[in-house]
Short mmCIF file of C-alpha atoms in Angstrom, two decimals:
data_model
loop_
_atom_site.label_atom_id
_atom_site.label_comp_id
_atom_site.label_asym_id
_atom_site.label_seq_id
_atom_site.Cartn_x
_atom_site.Cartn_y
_atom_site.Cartn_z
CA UNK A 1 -13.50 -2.74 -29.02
CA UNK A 2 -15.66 -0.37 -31.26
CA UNK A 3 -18.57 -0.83 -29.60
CA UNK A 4 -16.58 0.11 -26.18
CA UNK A 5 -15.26 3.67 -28.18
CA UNK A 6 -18.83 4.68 -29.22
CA UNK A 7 -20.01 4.16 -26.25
CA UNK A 8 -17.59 6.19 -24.78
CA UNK A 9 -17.99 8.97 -27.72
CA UNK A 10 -21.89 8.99 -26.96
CA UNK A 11 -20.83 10.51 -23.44
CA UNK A 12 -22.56 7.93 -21.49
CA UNK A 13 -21.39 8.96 -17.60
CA UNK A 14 -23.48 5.98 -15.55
CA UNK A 15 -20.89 3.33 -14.07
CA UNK A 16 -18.92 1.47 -16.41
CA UNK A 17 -19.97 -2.42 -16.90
CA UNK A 18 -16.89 -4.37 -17.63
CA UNK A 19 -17.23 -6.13 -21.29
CA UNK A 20 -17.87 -9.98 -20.12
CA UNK A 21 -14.70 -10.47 -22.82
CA UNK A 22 -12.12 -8.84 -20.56
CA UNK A 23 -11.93 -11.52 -18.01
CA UNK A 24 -9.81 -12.84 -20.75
CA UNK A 25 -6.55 -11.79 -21.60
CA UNK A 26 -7.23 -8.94 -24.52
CA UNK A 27 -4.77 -7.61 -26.94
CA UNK A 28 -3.74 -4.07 -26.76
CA UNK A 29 -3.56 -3.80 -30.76
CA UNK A 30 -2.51 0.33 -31.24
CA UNK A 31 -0.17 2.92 -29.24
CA UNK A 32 -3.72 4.58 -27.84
CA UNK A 33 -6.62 2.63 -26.79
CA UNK A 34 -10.01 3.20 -25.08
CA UNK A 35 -11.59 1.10 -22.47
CA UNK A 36 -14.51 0.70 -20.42
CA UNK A 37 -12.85 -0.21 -17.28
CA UNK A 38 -14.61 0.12 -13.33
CA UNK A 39 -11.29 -0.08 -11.32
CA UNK A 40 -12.49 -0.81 -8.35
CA UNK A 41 -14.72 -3.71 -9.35
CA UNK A 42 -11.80 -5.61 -11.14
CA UNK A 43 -8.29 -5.96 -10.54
CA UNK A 44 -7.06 -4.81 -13.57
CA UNK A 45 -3.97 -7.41 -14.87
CA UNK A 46 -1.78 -6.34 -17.51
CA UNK A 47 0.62 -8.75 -19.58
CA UNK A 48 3.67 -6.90 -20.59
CA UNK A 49 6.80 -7.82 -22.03
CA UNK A 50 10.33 -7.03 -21.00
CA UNK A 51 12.27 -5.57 -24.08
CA UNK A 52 15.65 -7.24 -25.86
CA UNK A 53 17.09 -4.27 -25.43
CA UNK A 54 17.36 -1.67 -22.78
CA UNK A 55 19.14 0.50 -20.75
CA UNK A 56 18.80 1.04 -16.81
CA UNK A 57 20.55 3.93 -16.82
CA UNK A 58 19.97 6.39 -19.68
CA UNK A 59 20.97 9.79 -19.99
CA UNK A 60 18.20 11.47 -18.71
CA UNK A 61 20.40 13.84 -16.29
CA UNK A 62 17.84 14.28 -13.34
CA UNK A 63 15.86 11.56 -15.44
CA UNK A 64 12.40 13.41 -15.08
CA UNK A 65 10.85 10.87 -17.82
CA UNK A 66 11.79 7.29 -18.40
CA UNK A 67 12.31 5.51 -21.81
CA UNK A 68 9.29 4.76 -23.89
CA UNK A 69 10.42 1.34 -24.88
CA UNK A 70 10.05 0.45 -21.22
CA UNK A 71 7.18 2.14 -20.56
CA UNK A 72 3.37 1.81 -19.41
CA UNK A 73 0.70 4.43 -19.04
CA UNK A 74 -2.98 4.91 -17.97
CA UNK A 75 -5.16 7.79 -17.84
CA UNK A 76 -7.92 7.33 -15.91
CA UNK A 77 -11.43 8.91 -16.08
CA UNK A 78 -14.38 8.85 -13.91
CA UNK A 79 -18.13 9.32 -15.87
CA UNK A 80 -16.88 11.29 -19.20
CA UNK A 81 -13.54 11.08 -21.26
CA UNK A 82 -13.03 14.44 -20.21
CA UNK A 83 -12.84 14.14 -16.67
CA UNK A 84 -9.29 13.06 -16.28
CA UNK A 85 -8.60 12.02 -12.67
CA UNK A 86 -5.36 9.95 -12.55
CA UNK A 87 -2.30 9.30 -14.75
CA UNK A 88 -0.31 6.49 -13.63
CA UNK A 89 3.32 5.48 -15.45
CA UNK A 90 5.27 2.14 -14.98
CA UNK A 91 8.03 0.51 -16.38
CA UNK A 92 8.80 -3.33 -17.27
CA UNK A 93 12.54 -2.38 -16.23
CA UNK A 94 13.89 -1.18 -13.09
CA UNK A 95 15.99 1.41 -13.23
CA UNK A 96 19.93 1.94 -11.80
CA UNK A 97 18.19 5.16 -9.93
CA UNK A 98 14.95 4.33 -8.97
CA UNK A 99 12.71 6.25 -11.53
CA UNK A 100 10.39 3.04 -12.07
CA UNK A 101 6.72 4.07 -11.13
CA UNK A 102 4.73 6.83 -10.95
CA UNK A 103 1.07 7.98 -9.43
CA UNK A 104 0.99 11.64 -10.93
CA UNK A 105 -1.52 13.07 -8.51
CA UNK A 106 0.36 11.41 -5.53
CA UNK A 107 3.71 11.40 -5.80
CA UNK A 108 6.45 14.54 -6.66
CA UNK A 109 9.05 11.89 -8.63
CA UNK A 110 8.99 8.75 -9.63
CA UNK A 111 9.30 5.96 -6.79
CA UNK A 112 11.46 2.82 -6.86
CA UNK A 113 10.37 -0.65 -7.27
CA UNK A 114 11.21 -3.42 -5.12
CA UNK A 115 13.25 -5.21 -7.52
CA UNK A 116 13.20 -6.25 -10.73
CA UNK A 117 9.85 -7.10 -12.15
CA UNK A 118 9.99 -10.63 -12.95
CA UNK A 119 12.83 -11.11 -11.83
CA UNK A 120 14.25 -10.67 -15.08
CA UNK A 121 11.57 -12.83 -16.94
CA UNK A 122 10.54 -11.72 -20.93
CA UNK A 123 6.90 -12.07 -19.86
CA UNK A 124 5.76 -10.01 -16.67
CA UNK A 125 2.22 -10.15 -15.06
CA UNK A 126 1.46 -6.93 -13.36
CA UNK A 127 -1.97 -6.24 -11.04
CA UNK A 128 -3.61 -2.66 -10.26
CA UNK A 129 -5.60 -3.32 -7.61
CA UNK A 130 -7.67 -0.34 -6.27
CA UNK A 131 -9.06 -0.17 -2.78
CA UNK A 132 -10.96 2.35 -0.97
CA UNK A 133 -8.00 4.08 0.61
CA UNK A 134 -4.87 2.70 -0.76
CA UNK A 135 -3.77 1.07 -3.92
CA UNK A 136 -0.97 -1.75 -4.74
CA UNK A 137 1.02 -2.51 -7.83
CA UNK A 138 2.88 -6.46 -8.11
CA UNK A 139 4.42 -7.76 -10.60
CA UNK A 140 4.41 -11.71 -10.57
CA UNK A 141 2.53 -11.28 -7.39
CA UNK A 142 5.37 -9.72 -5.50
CA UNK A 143 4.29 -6.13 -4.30
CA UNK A 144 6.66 -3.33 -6.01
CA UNK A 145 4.52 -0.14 -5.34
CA UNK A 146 1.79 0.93 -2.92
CA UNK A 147 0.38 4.54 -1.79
CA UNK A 148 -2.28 5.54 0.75
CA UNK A 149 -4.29 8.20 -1.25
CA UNK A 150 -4.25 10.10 2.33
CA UNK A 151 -0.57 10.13 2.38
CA UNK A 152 0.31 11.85 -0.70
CA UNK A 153 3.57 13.90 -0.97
CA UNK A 154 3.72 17.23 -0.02
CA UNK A 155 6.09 19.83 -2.11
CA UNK A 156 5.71 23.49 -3.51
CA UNK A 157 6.80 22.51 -7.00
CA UNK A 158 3.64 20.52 -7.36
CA UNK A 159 0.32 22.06 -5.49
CA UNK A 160 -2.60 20.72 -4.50
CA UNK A 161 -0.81 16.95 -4.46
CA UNK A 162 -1.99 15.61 -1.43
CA UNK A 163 -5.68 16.92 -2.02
CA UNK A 164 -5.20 15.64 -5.77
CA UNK A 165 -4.14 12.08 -4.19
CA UNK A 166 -7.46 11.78 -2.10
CA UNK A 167 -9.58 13.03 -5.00
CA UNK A 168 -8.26 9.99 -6.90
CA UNK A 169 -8.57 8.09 -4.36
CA UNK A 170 -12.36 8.45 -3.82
CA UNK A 171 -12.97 8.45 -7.82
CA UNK A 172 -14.67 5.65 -9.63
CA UNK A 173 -12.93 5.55 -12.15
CA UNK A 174 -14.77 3.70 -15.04
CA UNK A 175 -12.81 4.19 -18.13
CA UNK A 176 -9.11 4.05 -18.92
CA UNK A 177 -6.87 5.20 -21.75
CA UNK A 178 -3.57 2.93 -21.88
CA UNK A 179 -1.14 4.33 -23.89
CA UNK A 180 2.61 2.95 -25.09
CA UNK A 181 1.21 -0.39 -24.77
CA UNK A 182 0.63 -1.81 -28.31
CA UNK A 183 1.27 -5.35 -28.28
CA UNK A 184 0.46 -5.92 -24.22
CA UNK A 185 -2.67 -7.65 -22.89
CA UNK A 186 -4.83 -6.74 -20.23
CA UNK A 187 -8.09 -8.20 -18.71
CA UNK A 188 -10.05 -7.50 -15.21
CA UNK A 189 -10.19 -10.00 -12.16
CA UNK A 190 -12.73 -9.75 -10.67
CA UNK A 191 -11.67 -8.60 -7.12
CA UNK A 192 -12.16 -10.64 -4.19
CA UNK A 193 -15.23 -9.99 -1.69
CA UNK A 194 -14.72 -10.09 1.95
CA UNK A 195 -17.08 -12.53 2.77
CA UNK A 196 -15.75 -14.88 0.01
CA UNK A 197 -12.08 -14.13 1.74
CA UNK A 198 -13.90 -15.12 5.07
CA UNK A 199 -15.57 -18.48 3.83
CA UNK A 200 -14.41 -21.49 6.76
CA UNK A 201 -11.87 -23.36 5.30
CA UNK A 202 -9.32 -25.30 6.74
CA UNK A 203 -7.71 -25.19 10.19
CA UNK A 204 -6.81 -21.34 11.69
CA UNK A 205 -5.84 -22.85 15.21
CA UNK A 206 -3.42 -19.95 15.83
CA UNK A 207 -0.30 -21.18 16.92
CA UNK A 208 0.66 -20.42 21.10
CA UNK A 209 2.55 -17.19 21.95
CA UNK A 210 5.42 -16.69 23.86
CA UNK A 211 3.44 -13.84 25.48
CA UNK A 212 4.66 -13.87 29.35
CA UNK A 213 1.34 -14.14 31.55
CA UNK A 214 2.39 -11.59 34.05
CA UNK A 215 2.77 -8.50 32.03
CA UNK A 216 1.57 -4.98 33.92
CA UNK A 217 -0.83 -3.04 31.09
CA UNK A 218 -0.52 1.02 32.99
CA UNK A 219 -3.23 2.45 30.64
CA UNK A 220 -4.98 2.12 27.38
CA UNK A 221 -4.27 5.47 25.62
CA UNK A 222 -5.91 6.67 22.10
CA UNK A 223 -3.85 5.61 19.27
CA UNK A 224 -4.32 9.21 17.22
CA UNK A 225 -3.04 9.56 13.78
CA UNK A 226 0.10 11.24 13.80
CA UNK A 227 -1.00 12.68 9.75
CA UNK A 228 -1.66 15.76 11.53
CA UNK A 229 -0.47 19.64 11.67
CA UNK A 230 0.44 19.86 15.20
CA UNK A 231 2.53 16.59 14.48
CA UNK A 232 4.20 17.80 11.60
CA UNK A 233 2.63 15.11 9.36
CA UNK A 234 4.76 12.56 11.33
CA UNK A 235 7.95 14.33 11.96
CA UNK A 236 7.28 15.59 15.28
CA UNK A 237 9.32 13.58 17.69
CA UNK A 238 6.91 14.26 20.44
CA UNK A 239 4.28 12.34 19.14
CA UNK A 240 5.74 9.24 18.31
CA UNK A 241 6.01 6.74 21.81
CA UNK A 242 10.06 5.10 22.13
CA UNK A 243 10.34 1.52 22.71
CA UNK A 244 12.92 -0.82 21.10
CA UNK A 245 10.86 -2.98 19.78
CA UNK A 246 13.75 -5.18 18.54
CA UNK A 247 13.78 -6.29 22.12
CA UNK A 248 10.76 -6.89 23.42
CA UNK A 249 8.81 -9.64 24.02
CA UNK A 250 5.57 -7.69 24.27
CA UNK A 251 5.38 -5.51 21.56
CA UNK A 252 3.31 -3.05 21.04
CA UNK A 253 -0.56 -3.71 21.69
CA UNK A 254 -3.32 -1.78 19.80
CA UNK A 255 -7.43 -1.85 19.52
CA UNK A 256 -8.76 -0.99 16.43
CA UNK A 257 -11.92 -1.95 14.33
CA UNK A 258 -10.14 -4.45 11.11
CA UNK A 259 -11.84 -3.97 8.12
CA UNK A 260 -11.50 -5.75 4.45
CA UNK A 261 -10.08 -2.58 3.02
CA UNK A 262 -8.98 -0.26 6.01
CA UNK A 263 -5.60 -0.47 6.78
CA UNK A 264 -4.21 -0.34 10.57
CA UNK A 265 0.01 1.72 10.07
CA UNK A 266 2.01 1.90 12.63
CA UNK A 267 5.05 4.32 10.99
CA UNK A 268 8.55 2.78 12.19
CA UNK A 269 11.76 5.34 13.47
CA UNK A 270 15.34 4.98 14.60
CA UNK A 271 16.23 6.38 17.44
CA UNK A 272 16.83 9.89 15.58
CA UNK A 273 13.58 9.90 14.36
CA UNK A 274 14.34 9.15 11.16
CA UNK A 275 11.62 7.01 9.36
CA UNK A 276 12.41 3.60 8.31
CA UNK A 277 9.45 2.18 6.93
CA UNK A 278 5.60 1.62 7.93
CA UNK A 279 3.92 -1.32 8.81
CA UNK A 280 0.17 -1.78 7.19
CA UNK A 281 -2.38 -4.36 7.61
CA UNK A 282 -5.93 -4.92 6.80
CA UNK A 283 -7.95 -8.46 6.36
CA UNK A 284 -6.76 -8.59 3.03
CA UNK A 285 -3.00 -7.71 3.24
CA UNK A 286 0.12 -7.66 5.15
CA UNK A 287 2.24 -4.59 4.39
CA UNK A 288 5.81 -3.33 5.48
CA UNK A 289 7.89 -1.34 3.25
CA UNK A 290 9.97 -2.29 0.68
CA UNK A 291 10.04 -6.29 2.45
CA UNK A 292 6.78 -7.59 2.65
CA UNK A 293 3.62 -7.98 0.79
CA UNK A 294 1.30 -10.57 0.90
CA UNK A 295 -2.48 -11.58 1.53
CA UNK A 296 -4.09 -11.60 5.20
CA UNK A 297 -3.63 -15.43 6.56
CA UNK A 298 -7.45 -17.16 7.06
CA UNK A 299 -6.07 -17.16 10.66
CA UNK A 300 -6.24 -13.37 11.15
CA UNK A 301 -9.41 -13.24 9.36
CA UNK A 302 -11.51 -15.49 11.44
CA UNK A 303 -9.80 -14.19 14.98
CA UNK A 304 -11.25 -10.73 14.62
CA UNK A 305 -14.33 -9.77 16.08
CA UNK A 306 -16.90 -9.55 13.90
CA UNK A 307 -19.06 -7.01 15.99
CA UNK A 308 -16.73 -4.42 17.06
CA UNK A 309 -13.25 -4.21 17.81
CA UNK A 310 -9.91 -6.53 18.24
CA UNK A 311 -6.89 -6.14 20.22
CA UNK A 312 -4.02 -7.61 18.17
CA UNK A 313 -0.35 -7.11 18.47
CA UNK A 314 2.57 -6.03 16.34
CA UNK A 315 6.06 -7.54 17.03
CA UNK A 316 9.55 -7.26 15.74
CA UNK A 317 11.94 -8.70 18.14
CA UNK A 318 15.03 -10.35 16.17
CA UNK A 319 13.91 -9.32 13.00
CA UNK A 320 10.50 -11.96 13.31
CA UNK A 321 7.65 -9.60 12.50
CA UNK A 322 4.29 -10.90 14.33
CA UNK A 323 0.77 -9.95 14.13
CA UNK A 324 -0.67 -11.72 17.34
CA UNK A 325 -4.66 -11.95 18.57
CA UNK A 326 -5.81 -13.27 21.55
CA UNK A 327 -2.77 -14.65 23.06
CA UNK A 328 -1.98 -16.84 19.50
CA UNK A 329 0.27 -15.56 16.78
CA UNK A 330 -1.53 -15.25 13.23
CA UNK A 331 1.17 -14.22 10.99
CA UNK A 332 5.05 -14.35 11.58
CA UNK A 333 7.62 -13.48 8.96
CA UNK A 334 11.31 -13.72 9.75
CA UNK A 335 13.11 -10.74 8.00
CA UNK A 336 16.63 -11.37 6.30
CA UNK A 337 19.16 -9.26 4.93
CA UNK A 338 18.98 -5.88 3.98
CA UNK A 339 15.41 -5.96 5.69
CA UNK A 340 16.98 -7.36 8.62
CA UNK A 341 19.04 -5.06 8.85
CA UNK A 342 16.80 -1.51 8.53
CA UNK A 343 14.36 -2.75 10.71
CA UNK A 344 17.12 -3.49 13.35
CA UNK A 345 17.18 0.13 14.35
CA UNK A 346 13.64 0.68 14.78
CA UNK A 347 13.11 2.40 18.01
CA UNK A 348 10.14 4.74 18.03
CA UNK A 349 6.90 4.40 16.34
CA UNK A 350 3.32 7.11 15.68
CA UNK A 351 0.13 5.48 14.55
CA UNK A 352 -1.47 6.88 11.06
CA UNK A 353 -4.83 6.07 9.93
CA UNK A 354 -5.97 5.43 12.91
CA UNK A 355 -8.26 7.83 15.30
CA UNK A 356 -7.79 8.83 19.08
CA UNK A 357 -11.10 6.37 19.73
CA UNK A 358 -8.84 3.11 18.88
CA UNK A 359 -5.92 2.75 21.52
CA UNK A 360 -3.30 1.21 22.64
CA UNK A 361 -1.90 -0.40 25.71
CA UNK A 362 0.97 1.99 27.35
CA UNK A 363 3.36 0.01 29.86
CA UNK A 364 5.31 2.09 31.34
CA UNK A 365 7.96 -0.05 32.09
CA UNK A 366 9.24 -0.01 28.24
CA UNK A 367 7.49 2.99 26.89
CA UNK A 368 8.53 6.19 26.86
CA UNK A 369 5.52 8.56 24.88
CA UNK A 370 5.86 11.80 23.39
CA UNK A 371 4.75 15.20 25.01
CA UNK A 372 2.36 15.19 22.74
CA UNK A 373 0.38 12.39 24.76
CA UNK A 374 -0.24 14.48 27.72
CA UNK A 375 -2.52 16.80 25.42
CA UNK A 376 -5.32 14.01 24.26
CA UNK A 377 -8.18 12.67 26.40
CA UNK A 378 -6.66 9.28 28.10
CA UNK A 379 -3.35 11.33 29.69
CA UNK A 380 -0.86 8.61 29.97
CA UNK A 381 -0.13 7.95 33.90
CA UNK A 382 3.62 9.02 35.37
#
């Protein structure tokens, strides 16, 4: 660990290269530690440990800051210990009120996990895992926090958030101070590579899709990002399209480019146009809010197309959510519960992080688009 700290003293501001030692699990061993660390090379795992004694609702009043016996931080730096780009704060409890994690530059408060790390366990696993445009937070492997670094909250009380959640976003950060942490262990994974992920393995026969054969497509319209002013960063009614999805057989068909990192969102409404959650999904995960999380199936990996771009399928009738390609279903999750039961009363839907040159198939018949259609390049048919 010395050797790491003078390194770091001497000012040295090429990439980090990750100590061959971290792979294995290290010992935090004082309140403030130093470490060479390039996030987005490594997954970086921390081994934390949920206390005897704690409360999940303190008397914090608005509860601002959470209890230090429960909590985790990092500052991270990109090049020089004095270029600060990110402070991130988590907690091996969740609390009563939801004040469990926090990404300073992206988010105003603190967000809620998904449950309870661990599931009450004294030893918790947790994984940072940084991507290109988003990053994810598990515990145990079960997802509890994730953020887009374009999607950053927006609020006067804290300016410059959104443009502070890109920055951090496109940092490499190589060098990371953990602090509140004595007696924790970390160590860096290295992180999966996509044509590793891709490597033939065993049978992806997708299975057949209920997919009627005599479906009318009216027109193939450009799926643009709703993440813009004239949309109201996705509260404009007019440019979401309505369609129940909890009733049709179809779905909703879309063309995009799938990349390792890049994911594909399709933000979910009620009929108000209240949001209800977003679905997200690249070749390496499956994402939708607050009910799933999990790794890309082999299936959808090896049914893109390699050379340009694939028409797949999102589905949510009766609470099964679908990813289909080429007529065969490659992931299907049956939602239960309280997830059942949000996602029941999706019935409008906008497209983020996507650009008016991917597109998406517009049936009249079931779809009902915004006025805000009309204005781009492919005007949807009456």
């Amino acid at each position: 660990m010395l050797a790491l700290i003078v390194l770091a003293v001497a000012g040295i501001a090429q990439s980090a290269v990750l100590d061959p030692s971290l792979t294995e699990w290290r010992l935090i061993e004082s309140n403030e530690e130093r470490v060479m660390f390039p996030l987005k090379e490594y997954i970086l795992e921390v081994k934390a440990f949920l206390p005897d004694v704690f409360d999940t609702n303190p008397p914090y009043g608005e509860l601002f800051r959470t209890d230090k016996s429960s909590t985790m931080m990092m500052l991270l730096h990109e090049g020089s210990w004095n270029s600060k780009v990110g402070r991130l704060v988590w907690n091996t409890i969740k609390y009563d009120r939801g004040y469990d994690v926090n990404v300073e530059e992206c988010d105003v408060r603190y967000e809620a996990y998904n449950s309870f790390p661990a599931q009450g366990r004294k030893e918790q696993i947790w994984a940072w895992n940084f991507f290109e445009e988003f990053v994810l937070l598990t515990c145990d492997g079960e997802l509890q926090y994730s953020q887009y670094f374009n999607d950053g909250d927006v609020n006067p009380r804290k300016p410059g958030l959104p443009e502070k959640c890109a920055a951090l976003g496109r940092a490499q950060v190589d060098r990371i101070v953990f602090k509140h942490m004595e007696g924790f262990y970390i160590r860096g994974r290295p992180m999966e590579s996509e044509e590793a992920a891709t490597t033939p393995g065993l049978s992806t026969t997708p299975t057949a899709s209920a997919e009627p054969d005599n479906i009318v497509y009216d027109k193939e319209v450009g799926a643009c990002s709703c993440w813009t002013p004239e949309c109201s960063y996705c509260n404009n009614l007019e440019c979401t399209v309505k369609q129940d999805l909890t009733t049709s057989d179809q779905g909703v068909q879309v063309t995009t480019k799938l990349k390792w990192k890049k994911l594909n969102t399709i933000v979910l409404y009620d009929q108000a146009g209240k949001e209800l959650g977003k679905f997200r999904f690249s070749l390496s995960g499956i994402y939708l809010t607050g009910c799933i999380g999990c790794q890309a199936p082999r299936a959808l990996r090896k049914m893109r197309n390699v050379e340009g771009k694939t028409a797949w399928t999102f589905a949510l009738k009766d609470g099964v959510v679908q990813i289909r390609v080429s007529g065969g279903v490659v992931y299907e999750q049956e939602l239960i519960g309280e997830c059942k039961e949000v996602y029941s009363k999706v019935r409008r839907y906008a497209f983020y992080d996507m650009t008016c040159e991917d597109t998406f198939l517009y049936r009249a018949s079931e779809m009902e688009a915004g006025l805000f259609w009309e204005t781009q390049p492919n005007i949807i048919a009456n």
